[in-house]
PDB file of C-alpha atoms in Angstrom:
ATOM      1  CA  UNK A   1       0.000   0.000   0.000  1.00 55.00           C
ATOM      2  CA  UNK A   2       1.422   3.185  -0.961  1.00 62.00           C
ATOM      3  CA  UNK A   3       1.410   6.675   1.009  1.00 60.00           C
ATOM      4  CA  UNK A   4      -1.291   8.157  -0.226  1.00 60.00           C
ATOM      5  CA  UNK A   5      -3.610   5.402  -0.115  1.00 63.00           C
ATOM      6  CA  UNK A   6      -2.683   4.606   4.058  1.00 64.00           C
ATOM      7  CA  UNK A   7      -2.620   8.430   4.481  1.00 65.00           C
ATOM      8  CA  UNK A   8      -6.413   8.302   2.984  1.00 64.00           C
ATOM      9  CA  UNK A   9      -7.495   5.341   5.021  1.00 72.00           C
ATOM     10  CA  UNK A  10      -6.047   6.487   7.984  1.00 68.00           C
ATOM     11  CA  UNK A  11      -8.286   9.827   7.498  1.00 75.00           C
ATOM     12  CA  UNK A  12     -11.253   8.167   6.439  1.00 71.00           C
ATOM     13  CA  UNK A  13     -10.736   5.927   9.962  1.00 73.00           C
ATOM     14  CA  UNK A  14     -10.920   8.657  12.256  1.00 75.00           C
ATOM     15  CA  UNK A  15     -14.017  10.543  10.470  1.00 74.00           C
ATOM     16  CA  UNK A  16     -15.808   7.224  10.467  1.00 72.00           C
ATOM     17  CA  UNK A  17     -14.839   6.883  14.439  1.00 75.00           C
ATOM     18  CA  UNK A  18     -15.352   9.926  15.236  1.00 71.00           C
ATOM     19  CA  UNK A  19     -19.477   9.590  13.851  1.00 76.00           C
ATOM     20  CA  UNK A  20     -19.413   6.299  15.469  1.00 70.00           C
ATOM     21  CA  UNK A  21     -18.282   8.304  18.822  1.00 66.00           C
ATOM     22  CA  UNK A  22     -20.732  11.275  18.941  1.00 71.00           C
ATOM     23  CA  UNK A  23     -23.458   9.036  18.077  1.00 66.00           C
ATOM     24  CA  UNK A  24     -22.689   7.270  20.808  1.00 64.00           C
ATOM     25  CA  UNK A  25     -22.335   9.572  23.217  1.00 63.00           C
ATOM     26  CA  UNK A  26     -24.920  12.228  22.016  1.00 59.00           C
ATOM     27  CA  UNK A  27     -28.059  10.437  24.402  1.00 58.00           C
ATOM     28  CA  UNK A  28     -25.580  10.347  27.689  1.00 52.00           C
ATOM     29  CA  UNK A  29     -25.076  14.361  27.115  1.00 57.00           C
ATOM     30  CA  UNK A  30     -28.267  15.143  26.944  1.00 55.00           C
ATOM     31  CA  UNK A  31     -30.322  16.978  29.382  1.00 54.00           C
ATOM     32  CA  UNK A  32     -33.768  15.297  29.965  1.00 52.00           C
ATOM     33  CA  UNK A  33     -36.252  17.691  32.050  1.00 48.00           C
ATOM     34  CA  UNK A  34     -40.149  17.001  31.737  1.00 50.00           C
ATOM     35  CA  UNK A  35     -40.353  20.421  29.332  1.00 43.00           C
ATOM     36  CA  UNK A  36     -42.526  18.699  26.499  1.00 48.00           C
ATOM     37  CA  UNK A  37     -40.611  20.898  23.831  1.00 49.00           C
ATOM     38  CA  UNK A  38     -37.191  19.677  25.464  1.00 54.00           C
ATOM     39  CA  UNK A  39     -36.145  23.766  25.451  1.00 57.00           C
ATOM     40  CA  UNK A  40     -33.132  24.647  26.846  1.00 60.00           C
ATOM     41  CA  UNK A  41     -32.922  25.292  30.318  1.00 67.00           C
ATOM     42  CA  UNK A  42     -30.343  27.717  32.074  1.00 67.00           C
ATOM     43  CA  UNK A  43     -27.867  27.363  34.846  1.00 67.00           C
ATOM     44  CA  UNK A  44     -30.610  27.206  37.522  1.00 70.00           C
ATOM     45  CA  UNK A  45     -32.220  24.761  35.866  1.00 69.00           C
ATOM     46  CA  UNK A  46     -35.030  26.598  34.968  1.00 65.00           C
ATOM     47  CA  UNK A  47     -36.486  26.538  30.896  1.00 64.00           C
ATOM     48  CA  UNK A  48     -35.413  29.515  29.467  1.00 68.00           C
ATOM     49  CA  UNK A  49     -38.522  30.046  26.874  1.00 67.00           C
ATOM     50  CA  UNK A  50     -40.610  30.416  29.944  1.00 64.00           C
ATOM     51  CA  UNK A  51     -41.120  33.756  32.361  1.00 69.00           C
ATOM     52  CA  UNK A  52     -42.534  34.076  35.267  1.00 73.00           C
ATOM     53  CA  UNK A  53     -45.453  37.318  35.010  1.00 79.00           C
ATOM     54  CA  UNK A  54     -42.623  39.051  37.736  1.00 82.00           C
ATOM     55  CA  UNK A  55     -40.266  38.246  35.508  1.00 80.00           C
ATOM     56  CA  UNK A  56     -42.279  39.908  32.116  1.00 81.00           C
ATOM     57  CA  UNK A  57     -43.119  42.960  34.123  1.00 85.00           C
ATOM     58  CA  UNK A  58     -39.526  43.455  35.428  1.00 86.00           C
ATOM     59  CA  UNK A  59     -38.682  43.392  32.021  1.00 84.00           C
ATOM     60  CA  UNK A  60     -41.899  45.491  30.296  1.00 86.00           C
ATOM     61  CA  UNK A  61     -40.771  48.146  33.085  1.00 88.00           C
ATOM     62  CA  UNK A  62     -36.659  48.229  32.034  1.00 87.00           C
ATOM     63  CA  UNK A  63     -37.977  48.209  28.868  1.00 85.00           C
ATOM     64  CA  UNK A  64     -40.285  51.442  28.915  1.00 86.00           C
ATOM     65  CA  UNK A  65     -37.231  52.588  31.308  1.00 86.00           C
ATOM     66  CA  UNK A  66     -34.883  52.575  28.221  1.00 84.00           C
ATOM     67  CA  UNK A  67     -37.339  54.168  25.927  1.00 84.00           C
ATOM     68  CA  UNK A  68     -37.972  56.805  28.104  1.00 84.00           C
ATOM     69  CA  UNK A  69     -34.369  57.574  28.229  1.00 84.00           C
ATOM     70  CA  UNK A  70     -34.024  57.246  24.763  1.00 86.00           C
ATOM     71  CA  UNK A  71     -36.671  59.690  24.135  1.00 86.00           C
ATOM     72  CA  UNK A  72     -35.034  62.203  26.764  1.00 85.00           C
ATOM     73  CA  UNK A  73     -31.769  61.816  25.134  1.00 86.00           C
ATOM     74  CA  UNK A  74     -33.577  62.318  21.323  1.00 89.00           C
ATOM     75  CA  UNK A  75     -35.742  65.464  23.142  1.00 89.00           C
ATOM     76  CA  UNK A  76     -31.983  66.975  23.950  1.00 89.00           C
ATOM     77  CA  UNK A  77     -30.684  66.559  20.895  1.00 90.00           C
ATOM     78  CA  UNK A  78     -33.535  68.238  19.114  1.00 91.00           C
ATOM     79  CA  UNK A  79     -32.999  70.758  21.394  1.00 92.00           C
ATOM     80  CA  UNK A  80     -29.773  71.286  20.645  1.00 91.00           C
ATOM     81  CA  UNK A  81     -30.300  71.041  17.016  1.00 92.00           C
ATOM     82  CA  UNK A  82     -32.641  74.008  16.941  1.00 92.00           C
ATOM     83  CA  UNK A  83     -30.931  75.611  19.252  1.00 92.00           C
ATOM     84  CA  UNK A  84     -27.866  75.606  16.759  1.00 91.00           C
ATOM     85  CA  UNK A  85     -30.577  76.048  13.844  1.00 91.00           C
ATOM     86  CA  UNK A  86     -31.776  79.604  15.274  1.00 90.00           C
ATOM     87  CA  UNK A  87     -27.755  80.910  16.303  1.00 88.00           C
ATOM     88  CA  UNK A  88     -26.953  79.956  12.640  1.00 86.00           C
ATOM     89  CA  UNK A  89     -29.639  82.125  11.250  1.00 84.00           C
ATOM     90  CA  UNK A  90     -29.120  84.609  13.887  1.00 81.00           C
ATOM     91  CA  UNK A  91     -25.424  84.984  12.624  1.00 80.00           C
ATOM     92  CA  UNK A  92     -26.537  84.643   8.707  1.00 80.00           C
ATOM     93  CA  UNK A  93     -28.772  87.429   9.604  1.00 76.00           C
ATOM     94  CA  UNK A  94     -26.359  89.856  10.638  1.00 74.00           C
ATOM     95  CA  UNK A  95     -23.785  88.786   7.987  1.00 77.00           C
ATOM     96  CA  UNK A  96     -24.649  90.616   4.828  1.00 73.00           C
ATOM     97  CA  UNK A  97     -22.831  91.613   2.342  1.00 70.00           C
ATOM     98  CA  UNK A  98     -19.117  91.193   3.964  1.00 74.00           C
ATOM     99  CA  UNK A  99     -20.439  93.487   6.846  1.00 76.00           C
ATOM    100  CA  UNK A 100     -21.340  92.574  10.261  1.00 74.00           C
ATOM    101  CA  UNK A 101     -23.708  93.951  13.003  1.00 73.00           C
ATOM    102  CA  UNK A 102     -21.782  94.529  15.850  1.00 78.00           C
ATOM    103  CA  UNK A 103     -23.540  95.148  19.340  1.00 78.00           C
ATOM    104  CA  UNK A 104     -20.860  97.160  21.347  1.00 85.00           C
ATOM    105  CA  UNK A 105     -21.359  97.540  25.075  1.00 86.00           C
ATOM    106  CA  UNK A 106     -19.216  99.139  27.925  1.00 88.00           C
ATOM    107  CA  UNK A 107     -18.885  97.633  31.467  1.00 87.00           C
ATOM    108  CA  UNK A 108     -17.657  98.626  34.622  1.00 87.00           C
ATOM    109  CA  UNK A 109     -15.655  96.121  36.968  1.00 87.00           C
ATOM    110  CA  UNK A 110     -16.711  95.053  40.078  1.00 85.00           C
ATOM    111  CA  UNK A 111     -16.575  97.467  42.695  1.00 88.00           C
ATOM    112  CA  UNK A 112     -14.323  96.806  46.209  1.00 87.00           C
ATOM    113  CA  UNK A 113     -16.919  95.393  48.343  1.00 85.00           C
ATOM    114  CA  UNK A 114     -18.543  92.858  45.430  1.00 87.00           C
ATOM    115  CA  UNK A 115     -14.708  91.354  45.459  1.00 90.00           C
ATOM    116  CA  UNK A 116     -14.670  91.084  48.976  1.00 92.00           C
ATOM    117  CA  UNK A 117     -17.894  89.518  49.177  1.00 91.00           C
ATOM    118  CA  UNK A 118     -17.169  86.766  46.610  1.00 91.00           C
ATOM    119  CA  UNK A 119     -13.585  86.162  48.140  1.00 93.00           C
ATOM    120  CA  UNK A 120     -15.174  85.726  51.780  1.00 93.00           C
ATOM    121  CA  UNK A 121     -18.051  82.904  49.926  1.00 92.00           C
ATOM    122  CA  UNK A 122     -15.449  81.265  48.150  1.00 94.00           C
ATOM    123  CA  UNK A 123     -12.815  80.772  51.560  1.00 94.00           C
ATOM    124  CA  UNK A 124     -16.791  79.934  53.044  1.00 93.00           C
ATOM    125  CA  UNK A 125     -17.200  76.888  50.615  1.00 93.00           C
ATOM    126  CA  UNK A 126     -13.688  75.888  50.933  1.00 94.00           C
ATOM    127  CA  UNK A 127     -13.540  75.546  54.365  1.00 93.00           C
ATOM    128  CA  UNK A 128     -17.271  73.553  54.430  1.00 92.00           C
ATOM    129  CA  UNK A 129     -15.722  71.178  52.086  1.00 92.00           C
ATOM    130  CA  UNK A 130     -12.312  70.686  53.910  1.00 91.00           C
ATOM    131  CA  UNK A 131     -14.688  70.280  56.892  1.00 90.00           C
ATOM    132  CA  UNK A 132     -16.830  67.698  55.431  1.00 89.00           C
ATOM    133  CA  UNK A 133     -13.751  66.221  53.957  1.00 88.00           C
ATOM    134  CA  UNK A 134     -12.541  65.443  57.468  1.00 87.00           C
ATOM    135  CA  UNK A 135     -16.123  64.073  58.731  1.00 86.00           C
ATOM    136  CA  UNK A 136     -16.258  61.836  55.911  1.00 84.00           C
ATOM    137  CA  UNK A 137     -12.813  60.133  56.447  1.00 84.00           C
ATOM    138  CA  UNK A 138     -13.476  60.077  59.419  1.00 69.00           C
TER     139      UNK A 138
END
């Protein structure tokens, strides 16, 4: 017998054993539960085609949780969007003709006090937060 031909029935061996084997083995691997459309169950045990009515509603209520969101997210957006829309066609407003409105205005700074006031707030927060800092580490 040449190479090719042992090579070839050597092959042809092993598929046909390996058949023979799963055959076999298939009914000692298989899960037997009294679910009369043999579904699949999952690692409790349980058939996984069938809920509980908890189960659905838990479920139903993420699900309506999600589309809310979803639809808050989308209401943003749109927002946004026209938002954008309008300051676009506020600025192609005032755009004409390679000349631009221009609103000019003229401020004054803060006066003494108004400093003083938002310095003493901001040591205020500072030290509430070091303070609760502390608490919270204990």
């Amino acid at each position: 017998m040449n190479f090719h031909a042992r090579n070839l029935s050597v092959t042809l061996m092993a598929a046909v054993s390996g058949i023979a084997l799963s055959v076999c083995l298939s009914p000692a691997f298989a899960q037997a539960y009294d679910s009369p459309e043999r579904n699949h169950v999952n690692a409790d045990g349980m058939p996984t085609t069938h809920s509980t009515a908890a189960e659905k509603a838990d479920t139903a209520r993420i699900n309506r949780q999600v589309g809310a969101d979803n639809r808050a997210v989308d209401d943003r957006a749109n927002a946004d969007n026209n938002r954008y829309q309008a300051e676009q066609n506020r600025y192609r407003d005032q755009v004409q003709d390679n000349r631009a409105k221009v609103e000019i205005g003229l401020c004054r700074g803060k006066k003494l006090y108004d400093k003083r006031e938002t310095i003493k707030e901001r040591e205020v927060q500072r030290e509430l937060a070091r303070v609760h800092k502390q608490r919270v580490r204990g």
